[in-house]
Coordinates of C-alpha atoms and ligand atoms in Angstrom, one line a residue:
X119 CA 174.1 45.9 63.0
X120 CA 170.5 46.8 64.3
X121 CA 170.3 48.8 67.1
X122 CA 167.5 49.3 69.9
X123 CA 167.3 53.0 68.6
X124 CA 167.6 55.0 65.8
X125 CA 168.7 58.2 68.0
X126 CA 168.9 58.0 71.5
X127 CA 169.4 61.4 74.0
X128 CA 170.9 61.5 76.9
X129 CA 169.5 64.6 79.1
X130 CA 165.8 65.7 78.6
X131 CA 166.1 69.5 79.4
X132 CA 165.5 72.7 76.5
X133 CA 167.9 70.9 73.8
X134 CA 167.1 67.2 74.2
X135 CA 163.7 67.3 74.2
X136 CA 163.5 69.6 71.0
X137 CA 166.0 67.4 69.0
X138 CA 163.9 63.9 70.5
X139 CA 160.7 65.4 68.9
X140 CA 161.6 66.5 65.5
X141 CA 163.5 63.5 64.8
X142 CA 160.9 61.6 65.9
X143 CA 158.7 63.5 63.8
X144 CA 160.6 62.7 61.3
X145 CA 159.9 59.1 62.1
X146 CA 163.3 57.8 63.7
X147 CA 163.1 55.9 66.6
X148 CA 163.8 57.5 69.8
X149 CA 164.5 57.0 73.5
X150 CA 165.8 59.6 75.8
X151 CA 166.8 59.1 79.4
X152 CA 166.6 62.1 82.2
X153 CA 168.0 61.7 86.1
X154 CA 165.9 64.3 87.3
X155 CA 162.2 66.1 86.0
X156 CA 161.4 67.2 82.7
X157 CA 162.4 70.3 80.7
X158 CA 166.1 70.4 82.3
X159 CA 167.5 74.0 84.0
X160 CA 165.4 76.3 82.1
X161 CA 161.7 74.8 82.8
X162 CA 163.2 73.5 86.6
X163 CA 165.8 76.2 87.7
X164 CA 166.2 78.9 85.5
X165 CA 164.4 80.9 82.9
X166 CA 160.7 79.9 84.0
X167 CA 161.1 79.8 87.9
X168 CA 163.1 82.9 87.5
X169 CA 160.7 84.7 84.9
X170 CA 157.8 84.4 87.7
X171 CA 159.6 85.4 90.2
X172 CA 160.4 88.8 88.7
X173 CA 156.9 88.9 88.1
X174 CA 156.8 88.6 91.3
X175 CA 159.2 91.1 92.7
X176 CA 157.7 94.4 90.2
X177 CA 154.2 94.0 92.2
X178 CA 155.6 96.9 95.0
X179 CA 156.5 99.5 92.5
X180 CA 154.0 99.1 90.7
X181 CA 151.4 99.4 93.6
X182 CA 153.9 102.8 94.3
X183 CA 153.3 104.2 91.1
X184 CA 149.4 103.5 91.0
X185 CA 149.4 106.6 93.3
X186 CA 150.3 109.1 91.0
X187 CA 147.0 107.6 88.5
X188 CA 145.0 108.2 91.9
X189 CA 144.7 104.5 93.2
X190 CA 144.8 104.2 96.8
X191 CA 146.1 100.5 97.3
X192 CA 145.3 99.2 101.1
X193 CA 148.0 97.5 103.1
X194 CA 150.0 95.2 101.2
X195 CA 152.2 92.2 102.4
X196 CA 154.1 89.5 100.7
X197 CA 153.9 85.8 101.5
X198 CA 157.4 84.3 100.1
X199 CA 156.1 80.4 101.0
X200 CA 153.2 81.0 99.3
X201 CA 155.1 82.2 96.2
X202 CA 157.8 79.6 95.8
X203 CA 154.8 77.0 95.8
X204 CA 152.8 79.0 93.1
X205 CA 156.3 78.6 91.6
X206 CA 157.0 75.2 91.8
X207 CA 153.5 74.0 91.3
X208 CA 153.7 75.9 87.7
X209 CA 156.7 73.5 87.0
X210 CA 155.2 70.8 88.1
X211 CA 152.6 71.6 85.8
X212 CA 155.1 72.2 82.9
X213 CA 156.6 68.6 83.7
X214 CA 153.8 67.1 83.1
X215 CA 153.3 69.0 79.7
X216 CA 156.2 68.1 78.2
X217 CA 155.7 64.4 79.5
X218 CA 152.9 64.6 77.4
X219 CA 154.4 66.0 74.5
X220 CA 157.0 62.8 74.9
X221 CA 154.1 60.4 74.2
X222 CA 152.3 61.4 71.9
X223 CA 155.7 62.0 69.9
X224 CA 156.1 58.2 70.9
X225 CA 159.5 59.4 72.2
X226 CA 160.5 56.5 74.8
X227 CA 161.4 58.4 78.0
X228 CA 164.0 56.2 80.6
X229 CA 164.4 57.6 84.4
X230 CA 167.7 57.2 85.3
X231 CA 171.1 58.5 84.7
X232 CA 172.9 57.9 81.0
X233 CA 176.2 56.7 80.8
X234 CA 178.0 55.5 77.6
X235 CA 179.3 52.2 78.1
X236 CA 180.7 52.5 74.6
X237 CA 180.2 54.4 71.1
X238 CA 176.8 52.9 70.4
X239 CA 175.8 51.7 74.3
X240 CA 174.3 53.3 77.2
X241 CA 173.8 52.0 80.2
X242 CA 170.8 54.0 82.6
X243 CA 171.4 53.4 86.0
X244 CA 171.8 55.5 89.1
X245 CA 174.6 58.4 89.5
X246 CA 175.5 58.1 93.1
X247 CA 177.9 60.0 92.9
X248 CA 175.7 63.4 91.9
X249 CA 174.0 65.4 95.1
X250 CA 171.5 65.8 92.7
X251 CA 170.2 62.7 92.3
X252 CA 171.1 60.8 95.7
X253 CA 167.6 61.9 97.2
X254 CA 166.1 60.1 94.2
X255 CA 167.8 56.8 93.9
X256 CA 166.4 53.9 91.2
X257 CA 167.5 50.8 93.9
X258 CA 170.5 50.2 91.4
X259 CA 168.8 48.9 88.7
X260 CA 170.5 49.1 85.5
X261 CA 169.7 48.3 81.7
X262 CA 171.5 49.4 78.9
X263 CA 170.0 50.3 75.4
X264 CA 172.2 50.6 71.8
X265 CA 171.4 53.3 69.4
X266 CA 172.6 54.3 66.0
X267 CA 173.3 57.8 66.9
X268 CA 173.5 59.5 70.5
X269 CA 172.8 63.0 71.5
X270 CA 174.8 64.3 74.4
X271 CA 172.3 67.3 75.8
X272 CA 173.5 66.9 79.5
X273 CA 173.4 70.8 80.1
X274 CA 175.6 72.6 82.8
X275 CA 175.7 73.1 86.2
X276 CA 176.8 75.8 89.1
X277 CA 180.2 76.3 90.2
X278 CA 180.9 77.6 93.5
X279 CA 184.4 79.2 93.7
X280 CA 186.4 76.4 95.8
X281 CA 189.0 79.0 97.2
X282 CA 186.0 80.8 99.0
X283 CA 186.6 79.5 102.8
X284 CA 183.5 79.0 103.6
X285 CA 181.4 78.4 100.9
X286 CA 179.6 75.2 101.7
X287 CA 177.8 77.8 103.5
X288 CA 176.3 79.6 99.9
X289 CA 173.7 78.2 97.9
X290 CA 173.5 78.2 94.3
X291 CA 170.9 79.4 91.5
X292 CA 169.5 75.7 91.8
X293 CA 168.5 75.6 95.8
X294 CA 167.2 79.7 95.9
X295 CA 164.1 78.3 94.0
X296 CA 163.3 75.9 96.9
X297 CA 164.2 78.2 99.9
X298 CA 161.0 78.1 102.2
X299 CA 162.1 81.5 104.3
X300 CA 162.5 85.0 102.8
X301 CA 166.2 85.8 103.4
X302 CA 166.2 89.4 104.8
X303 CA 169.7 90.2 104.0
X304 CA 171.6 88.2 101.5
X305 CA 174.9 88.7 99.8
X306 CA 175.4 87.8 96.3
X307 CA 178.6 86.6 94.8
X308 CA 179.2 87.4 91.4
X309 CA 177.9 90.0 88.9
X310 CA 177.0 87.8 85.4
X311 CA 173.2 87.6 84.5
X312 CA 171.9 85.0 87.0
X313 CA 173.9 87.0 89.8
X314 CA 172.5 90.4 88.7
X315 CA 168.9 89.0 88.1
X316 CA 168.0 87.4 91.8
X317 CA 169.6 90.5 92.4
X318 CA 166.4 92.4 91.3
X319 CA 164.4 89.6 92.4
X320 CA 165.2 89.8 96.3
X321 CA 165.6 93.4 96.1
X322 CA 162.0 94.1 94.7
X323 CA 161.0 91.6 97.3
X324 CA 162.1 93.5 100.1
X325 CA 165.6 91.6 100.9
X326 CA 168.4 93.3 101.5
X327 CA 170.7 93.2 99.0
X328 CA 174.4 93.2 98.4
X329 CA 176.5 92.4 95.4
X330 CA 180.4 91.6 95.4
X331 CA 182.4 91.4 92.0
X332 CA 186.0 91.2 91.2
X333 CA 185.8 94.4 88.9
X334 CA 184.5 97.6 88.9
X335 CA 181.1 96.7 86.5
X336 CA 178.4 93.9 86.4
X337 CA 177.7 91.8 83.4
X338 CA 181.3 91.4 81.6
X339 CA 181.1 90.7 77.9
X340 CA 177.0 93.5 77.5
X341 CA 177.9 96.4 75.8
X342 CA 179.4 99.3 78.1
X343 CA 176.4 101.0 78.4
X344 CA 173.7 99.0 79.3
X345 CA 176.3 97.8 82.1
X346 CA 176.9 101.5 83.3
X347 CA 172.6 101.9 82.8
X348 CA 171.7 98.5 84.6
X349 CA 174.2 99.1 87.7
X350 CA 173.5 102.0 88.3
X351 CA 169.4 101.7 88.3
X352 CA 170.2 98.9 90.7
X353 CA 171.6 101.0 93.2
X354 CA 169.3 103.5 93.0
X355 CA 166.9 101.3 93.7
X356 CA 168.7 100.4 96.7
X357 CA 171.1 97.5 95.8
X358 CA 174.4 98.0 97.3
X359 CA 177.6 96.8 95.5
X360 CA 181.0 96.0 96.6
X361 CA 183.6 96.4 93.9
X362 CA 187.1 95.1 93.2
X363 CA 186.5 91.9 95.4
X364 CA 189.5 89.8 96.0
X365 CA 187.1 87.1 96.0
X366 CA 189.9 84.4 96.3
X367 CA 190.3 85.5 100.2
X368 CA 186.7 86.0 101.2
X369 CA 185.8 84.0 104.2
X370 CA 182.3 83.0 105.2
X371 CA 181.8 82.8 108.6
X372 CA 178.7 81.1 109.8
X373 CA 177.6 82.8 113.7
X374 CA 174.9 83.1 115.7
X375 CA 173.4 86.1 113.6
X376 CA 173.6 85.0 110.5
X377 CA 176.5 84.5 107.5
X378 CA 179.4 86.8 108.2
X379 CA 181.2 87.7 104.9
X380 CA 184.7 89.0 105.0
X381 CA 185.5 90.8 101.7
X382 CA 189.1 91.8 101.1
X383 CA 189.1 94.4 98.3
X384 CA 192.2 95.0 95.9
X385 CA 192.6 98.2 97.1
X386 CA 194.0 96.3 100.4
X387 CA 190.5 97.2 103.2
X388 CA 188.0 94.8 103.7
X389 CA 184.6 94.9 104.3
X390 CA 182.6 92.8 106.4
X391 CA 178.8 92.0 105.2
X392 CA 176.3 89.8 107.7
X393 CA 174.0 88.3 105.8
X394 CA 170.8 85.6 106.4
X395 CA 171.4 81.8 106.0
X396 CA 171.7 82.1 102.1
X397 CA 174.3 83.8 100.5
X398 CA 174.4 82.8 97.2
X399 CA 177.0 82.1 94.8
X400 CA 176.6 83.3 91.1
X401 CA 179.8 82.2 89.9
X402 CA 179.0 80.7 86.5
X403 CA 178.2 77.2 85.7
X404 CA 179.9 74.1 83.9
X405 CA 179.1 71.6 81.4
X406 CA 177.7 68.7 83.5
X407 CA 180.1 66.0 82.6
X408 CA 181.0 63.9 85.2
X409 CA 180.6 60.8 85.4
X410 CA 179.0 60.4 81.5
X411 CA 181.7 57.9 80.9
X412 CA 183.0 60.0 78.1
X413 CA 186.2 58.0 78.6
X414 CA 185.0 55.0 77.0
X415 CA 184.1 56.7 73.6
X416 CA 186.1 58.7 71.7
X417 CA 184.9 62.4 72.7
X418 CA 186.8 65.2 73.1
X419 CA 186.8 67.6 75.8
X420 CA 187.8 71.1 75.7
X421 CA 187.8 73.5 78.2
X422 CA 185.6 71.3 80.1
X423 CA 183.1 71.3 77.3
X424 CA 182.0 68.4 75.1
X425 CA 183.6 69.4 71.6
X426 CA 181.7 69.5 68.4
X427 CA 182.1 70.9 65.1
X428 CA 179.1 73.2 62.8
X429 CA 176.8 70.0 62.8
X430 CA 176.9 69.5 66.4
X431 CA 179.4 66.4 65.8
X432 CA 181.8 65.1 68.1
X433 CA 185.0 63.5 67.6
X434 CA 183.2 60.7 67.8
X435 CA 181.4 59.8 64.4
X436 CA 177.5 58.7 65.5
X437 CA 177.7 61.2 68.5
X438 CA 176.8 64.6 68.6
X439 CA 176.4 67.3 71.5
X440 CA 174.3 70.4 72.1
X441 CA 173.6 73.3 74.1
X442 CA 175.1 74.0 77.5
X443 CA 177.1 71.1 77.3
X444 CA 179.0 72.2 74.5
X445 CA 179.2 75.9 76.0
X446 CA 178.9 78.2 72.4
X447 CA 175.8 80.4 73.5
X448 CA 174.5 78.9 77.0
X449 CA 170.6 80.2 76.1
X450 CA 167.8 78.0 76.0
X451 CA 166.6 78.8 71.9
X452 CA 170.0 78.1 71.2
X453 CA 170.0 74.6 72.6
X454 CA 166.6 74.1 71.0
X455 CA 167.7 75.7 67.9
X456 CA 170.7 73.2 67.7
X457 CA 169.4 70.2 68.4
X458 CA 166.6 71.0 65.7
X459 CA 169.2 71.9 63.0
X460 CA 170.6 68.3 64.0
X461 CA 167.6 66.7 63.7
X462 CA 166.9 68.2 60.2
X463 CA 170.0 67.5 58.9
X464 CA 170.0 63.9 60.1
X465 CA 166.7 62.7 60.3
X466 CA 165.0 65.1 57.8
X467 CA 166.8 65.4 54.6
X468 CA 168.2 69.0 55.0
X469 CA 171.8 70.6 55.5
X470 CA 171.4 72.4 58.8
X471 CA 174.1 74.6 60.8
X472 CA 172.5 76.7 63.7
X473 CA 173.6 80.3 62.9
X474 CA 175.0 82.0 66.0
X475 CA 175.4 85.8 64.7
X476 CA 172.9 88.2 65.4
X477 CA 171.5 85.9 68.7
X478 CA 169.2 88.4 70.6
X479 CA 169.8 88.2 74.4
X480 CA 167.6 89.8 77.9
X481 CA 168.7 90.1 81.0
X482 CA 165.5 90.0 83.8
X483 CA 166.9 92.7 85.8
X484 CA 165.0 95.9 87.4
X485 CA 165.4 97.8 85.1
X486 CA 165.3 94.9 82.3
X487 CA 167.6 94.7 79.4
X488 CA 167.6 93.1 76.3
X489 CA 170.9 93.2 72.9
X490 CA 170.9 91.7 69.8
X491 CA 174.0 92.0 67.4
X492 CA 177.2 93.8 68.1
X493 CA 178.2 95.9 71.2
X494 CA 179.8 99.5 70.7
X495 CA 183.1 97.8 71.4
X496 CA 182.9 94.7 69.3
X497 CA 181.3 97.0 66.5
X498 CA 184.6 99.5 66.7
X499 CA 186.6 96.4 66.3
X500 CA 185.2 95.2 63.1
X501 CA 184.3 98.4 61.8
X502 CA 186.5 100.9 63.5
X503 CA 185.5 104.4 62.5
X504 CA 183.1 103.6 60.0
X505 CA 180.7 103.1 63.2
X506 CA 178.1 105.4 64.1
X507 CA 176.1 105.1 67.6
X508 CA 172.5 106.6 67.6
X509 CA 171.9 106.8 71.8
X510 CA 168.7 107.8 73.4
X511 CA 168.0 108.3 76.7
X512 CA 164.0 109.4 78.3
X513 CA 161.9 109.5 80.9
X514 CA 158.7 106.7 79.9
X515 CA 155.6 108.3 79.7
X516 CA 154.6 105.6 82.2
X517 CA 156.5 107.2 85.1
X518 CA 155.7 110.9 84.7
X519 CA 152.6 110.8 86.9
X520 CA 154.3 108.7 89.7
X521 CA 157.1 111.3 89.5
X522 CA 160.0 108.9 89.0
X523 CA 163.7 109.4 87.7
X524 CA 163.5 105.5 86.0
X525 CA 164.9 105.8 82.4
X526 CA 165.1 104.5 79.4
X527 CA 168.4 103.7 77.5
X528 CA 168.6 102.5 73.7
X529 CA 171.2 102.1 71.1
X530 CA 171.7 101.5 67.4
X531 CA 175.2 100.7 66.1
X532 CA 175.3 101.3 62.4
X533 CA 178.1 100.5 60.2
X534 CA 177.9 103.3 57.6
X535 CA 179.9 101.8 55.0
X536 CA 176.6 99.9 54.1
X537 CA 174.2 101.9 56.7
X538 CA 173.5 98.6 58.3
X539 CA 172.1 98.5 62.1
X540 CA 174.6 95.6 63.5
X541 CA 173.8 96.6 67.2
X542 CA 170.7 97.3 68.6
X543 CA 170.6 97.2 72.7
X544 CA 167.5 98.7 75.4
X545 CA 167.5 99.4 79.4
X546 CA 164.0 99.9 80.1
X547 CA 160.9 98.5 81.1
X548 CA 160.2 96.3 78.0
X549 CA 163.1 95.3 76.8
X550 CA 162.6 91.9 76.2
X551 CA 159.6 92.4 74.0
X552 CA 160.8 95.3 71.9
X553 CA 164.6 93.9 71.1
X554 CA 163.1 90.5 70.1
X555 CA 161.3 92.1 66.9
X556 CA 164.0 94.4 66.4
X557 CA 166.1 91.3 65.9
X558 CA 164.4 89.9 62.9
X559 CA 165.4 93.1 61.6
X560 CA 169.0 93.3 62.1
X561 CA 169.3 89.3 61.3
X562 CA 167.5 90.3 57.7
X563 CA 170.4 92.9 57.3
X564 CA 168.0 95.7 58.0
X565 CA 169.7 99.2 57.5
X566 CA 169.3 102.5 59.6
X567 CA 167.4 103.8 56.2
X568 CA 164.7 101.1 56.9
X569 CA 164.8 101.5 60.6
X570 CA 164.2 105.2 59.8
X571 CA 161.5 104.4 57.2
X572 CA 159.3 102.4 59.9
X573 CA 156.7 104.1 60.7
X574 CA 156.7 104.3 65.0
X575 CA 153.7 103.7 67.4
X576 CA 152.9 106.3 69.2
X577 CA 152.8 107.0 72.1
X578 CA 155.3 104.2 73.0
X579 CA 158.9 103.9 74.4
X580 CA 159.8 101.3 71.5
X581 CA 159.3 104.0 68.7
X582 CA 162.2 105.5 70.0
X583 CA 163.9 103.1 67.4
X584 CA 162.7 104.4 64.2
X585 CA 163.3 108.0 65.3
X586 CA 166.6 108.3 66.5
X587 CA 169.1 110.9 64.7
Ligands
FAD151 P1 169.4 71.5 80.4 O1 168.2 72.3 80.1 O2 170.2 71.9 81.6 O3 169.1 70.0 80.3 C1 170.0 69.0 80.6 C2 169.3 67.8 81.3 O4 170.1 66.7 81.3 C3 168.9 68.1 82.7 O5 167.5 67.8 82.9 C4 169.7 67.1 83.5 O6 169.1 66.6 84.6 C5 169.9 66.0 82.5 N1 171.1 65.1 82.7 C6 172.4 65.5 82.9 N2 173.2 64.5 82.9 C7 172.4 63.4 82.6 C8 172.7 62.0 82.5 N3 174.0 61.5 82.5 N4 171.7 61.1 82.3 C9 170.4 61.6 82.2 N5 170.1 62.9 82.3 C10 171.1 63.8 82.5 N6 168.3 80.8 79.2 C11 167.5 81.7 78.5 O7 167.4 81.5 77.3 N7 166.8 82.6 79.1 C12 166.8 82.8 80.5 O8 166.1 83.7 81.0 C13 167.6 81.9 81.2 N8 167.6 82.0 82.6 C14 168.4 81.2 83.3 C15 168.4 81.3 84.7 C16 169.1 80.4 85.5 C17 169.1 80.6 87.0 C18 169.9 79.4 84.8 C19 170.7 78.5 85.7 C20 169.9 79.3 83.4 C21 169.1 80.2 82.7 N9 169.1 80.1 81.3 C22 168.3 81.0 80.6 C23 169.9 79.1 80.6 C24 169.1 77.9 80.1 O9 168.4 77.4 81.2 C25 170.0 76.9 79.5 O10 170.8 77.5 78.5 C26 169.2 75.7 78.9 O11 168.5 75.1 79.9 C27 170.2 74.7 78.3 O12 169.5 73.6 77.8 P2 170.3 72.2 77.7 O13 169.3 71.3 77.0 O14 171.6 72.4 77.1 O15 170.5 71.7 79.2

C-alpha cells in the first residue's frame, strides 16, 4: 500500500518538530500539521516567554545592588505593555525561524487541527470544539492525508481545578503571557514549578504576590532542601504564602474591587485574599487529547496519557507518541530527545531508547534552582545508609557590597559504596548554568574523588562543587 507520507506528525511544538526534521534528514517523507503557531508551549507559552520575563523581573535588584559598587541609577519605572510586546514579538520572531527550518528540511507543514480517521489516516480540519482554536477558524475545510507511520506529539495543556467555585474567573499559564495590564495584586493557586516561577516573575515586577497550596511546602517531588531554600527566599523577598489550602472549598468572588478569594484552611479558619482581575491557576496540566479521535485507532490511554513503550510505540503498531502527551518527564529536551531517538531508530538505522536517569532540571525562580540525579530522599531509598550528603551554604561574593542576606545552597549525594555523586542540586543565582555541566558528570558516573580532583575557578560560587568536605 503507498501512502501520502512516509511519517506524518501531528502537533508541531518542542517534540514534533525535532522528530519531523531528523527523519526528514534522514530522507523520509514528512508532513506535519499544527492548529495553532510554531514551536508548541515551550517557544509560545512557556519556557521562552517565561525565560524573558524573569529576565525581566531581576532588573530592580539588580539596579538595588549597583549601589553598594557606587552606581547611582536615576528614577526607574517599568512599562509592563511594552514588555509583553518585546515578548511576543520575540516569538513571533522564533515562529518564523522554525518555519524556516520546516522548509528547507522540505518538511510539509498543514494548518489545521489532526485527527485520525483511522490507523494510517488523518483528516486536518478545524477543532471547534477547542477555545484555543475557535478565534482562528480554517472555514471548515477539510483534507485528509495517509502515512506509513504517525507521530502523536500533541503536548499538554492547563487544568484549572473544576471544584474551585469561581474559577472561570482565573487565568492560566497560557493567557498571563498576553495580559495587557500589570496586575497589582494577584493570587496564585498552586505551588509546582510554573506556579512558583510567575511567582518570582510578578513579585520582581512589583505585583503583589500571594501563593496558596494544599501542603505546608512548594514544589512536591525537588529534593527537601531546595524546597525549604526556594520558599523561604521567596518570602523574604516578600512573597506571602498561604498553607494547608482546602483548595476544594475556595470560592472566587468577582466584586467591584477586584477578585475576592475565600481560602478555607485545614486547620478549620479561612482567609480571605482580594486580588486584581487575574488570579491565576497553576494547577498542573494534561495531555491534550481531546478530540484526536484516538477512538478510531487502537491507542491506549492511561491516566489520561497516550501510552507507549521504550521506543515511543503505542499499542498501535505504525503509531508512536512523545513528550507531554505521553506524560514520562514533561521538559522540553525530553520531548526533543524522544522524538530524535524515534527518528534514529526508524528512519536512521539505529536502536534508540531516550534514557530518562540522571535528566538535569531548573526551576526559574528568584532565587533560581537547578537538580540533576537523585534527591536526599530518593538517594536514602536506594542506598539507605550507604549515603553521604556534602551541603554548602554562602553568602556570593556578588552580594557582600550590596549588603544582602541572599544565599547560596548546594548539595552532593554520594553513594559511598562506589563514591559515586548520584545527586547534585543548587539554590542560587546561577543555577541553571552551573548544574547543566555538572550533569554530564554525574550521567558519566563521575565519583566525589573526581569531583574532588577538579580543579575549581576561583573566585566563583560554582567551585563550591569541587571543594566540599
Ligand atoms: P508542545 O510543545 O506543547 O507541542 C504540541 C503542539 O501540538 C502544540 O503546538 C499544539 O498546538 C499542537 N496540537 C495539539 N493538538 C493538535 C492537533 N490535534 N492537531 C494539530 N496540532 C495539535 N520545559 C522546559 O524544559 N523548561 C522550561 O523552563 C519550561 N517552562 C515551561 C513553562 C510553562 C509556563 C509551561 C506551560 C511549560 C514549560 N515547560 C518547560 C514544558 C515544555 O513547554 C513542554 O515540556 C514542551 O513544550 C513539550 O513539548 P511537546 O512537543 O510534547 O508539546
Amino acid at each position: 500500500m503507498s501512502y501520502d507520507f512516509d511519517l506524518f506528525v501531528i502537533g508541531a511544538g518542542s517534540g514534533g518538530i525535532a522528530t519531523a526534521r531528523r527523519a526528514a534528514q534522514y530522507g523520509a517523507k514528512v508532513g506535519i500539521v499544527e492548529s495553532d503557531r510554531l514551536g508548541g508551549t515551550c517557544v509560545n507559552r512557556g519556557c521562552v516567554p517565561k525565560k524573558l520575563m524573569v529576565y525581566a523581573s531581576h532588573f530592580p535588584a539588580g539596579f538595588e545592588e549597583s549601589a553598594g559598587y557606587g552606581w547611582t541609577v536615576g528614577e526607574s519605572s517599568f512599562d509592563w505593555l511594552k514588555m509583553i510586546t518585546a515578548v511576543n514579538d520575540e516569538v513571533t520572531r522564533l515562529n518564523g525561524i522554525y518555519q524556516r527550518m520546516l522548509d528547507t528540511s522540505e518538511v510539509k507543514l498543514y494548518e489545521g487541527y489532526g485527527k485520525f480517521i483511522d490507523a494510517h489516516t488523518i483528516e486536518i480540519g478545524d477543532n471547534l470544539d477547542s477555545p484555543y482554536n475557535a478565534g482562528n477558524p480554517r472555514n471548515g475545510l477539510s483534507r485528509k492525508v495517509t502515512a506509513e507511520k504517525i507521530l502523536i506529539a500533541v503536548g499538554g495543556k492547563p487544568v484549572k481545578p473544576k471544584n474551585i467555585k469561581g474559577i472561570e474567573h482565573a487565568i492560566t499559564s497560557r493567557e498571563i503571557f498576553n495580559v495587557k495590564e500589570q496586575p497589582k495584586r494577584m493570587v496564585i493557586i498552586g505551588g509546582g514549578y510554573i506556579g512558583v516561577e510567575f511567582a518570582c516573575i510578578l513579585n520582581g515586577l512589583g505585583t503583589e504576590v500571594t501563593v496558596v497550596i494544599r501542603g505546608d511546602k512548594i514544589l512536591r517531588g525537588f529534593d527537601e532542601d531546595i524546597r525549604d531554600e526556594i520558599q523561604t527566599g521567596m518570602q523574604n523577598h516578600g512573597i506571602k504564602f498561604v498553607t494547608g489550602c482546602n483548595c476544594d472549598r475556595m470560592v472566587i468572588d468577582k466584586t467591584d474591587s477586584g477578585l475576592k478569594i475565600t481560602v478555607p484552611t485545614n486547620d478549620g479558619k479561612e482567609e480571605t485574599i482580594v486580588a486584581d482581575a487575574a488570579s491565576l491557576a497553576a494547577t498542573g496540566r494534561k495531555p491534550d487529547l481531546a478530540n484526536l479521535g484516538l477512538e478510531n485507532t487502537q491507542v491506549e490511554v492511561v491516566k489520561g496519557a497516550v501510552a507507549v513503550d521504550e521506543y515511543n510505540k503505542t499499542a498501535e503498531d505504525n503509531i508512536y507518541a512523545v513528550g507531554d502527551c505521553t506524560d514520562r518527564i514533561n521538559l522540553t529536551p525530553v520531548a526533543i530527545n524522544e522524538g530524535r531517538a524515534f527518528a534514529d531508530t526508524h528512519f536512521g538505522g539505529q536502536s534508540r531508547q531516550m534514557s530518562y536517569e540522571n535528566v538535569p532540571s531548573a526551576v526559574f525562580t528568584t532565587p533560581e534552582a537547578a537538580t540533576v540525579g537523585l534527591s536526599e530522599a530518593e538517594a536514602k531509598e536506594k542506598y539507605g545508609d550507604a549515603v553521604k550528603v556534602y551541603r554548602s551554604k554562602f553568602r556570593p561574593m556578588y552580594y557582600t557590597l550590596p549588603d544582602k542576606q541572599e544565599k547560596t545552597m548546594m548539595k552532593l549525594i554520594v553513594d559511598t559504596n562506589t563514591d559515586k555523586v548520584v545527586g547534585a542540586h543548587m539554590v542560587g543565582d546561577g543555577a541553571a548554568e552551573i548544574i547543566q555541566g555538572v550533569a554530564v558528570a554525574v550521567k558519566m558516573g563521575a565519583t566525589k574523588a573526581n569531583f574532588d580532583a577538579t580543579v575549581g575557578i576561583h573566585p566563583s560560587s560554582a567551585e563550591e562543587f569541587v571543594t566540599m568536605r
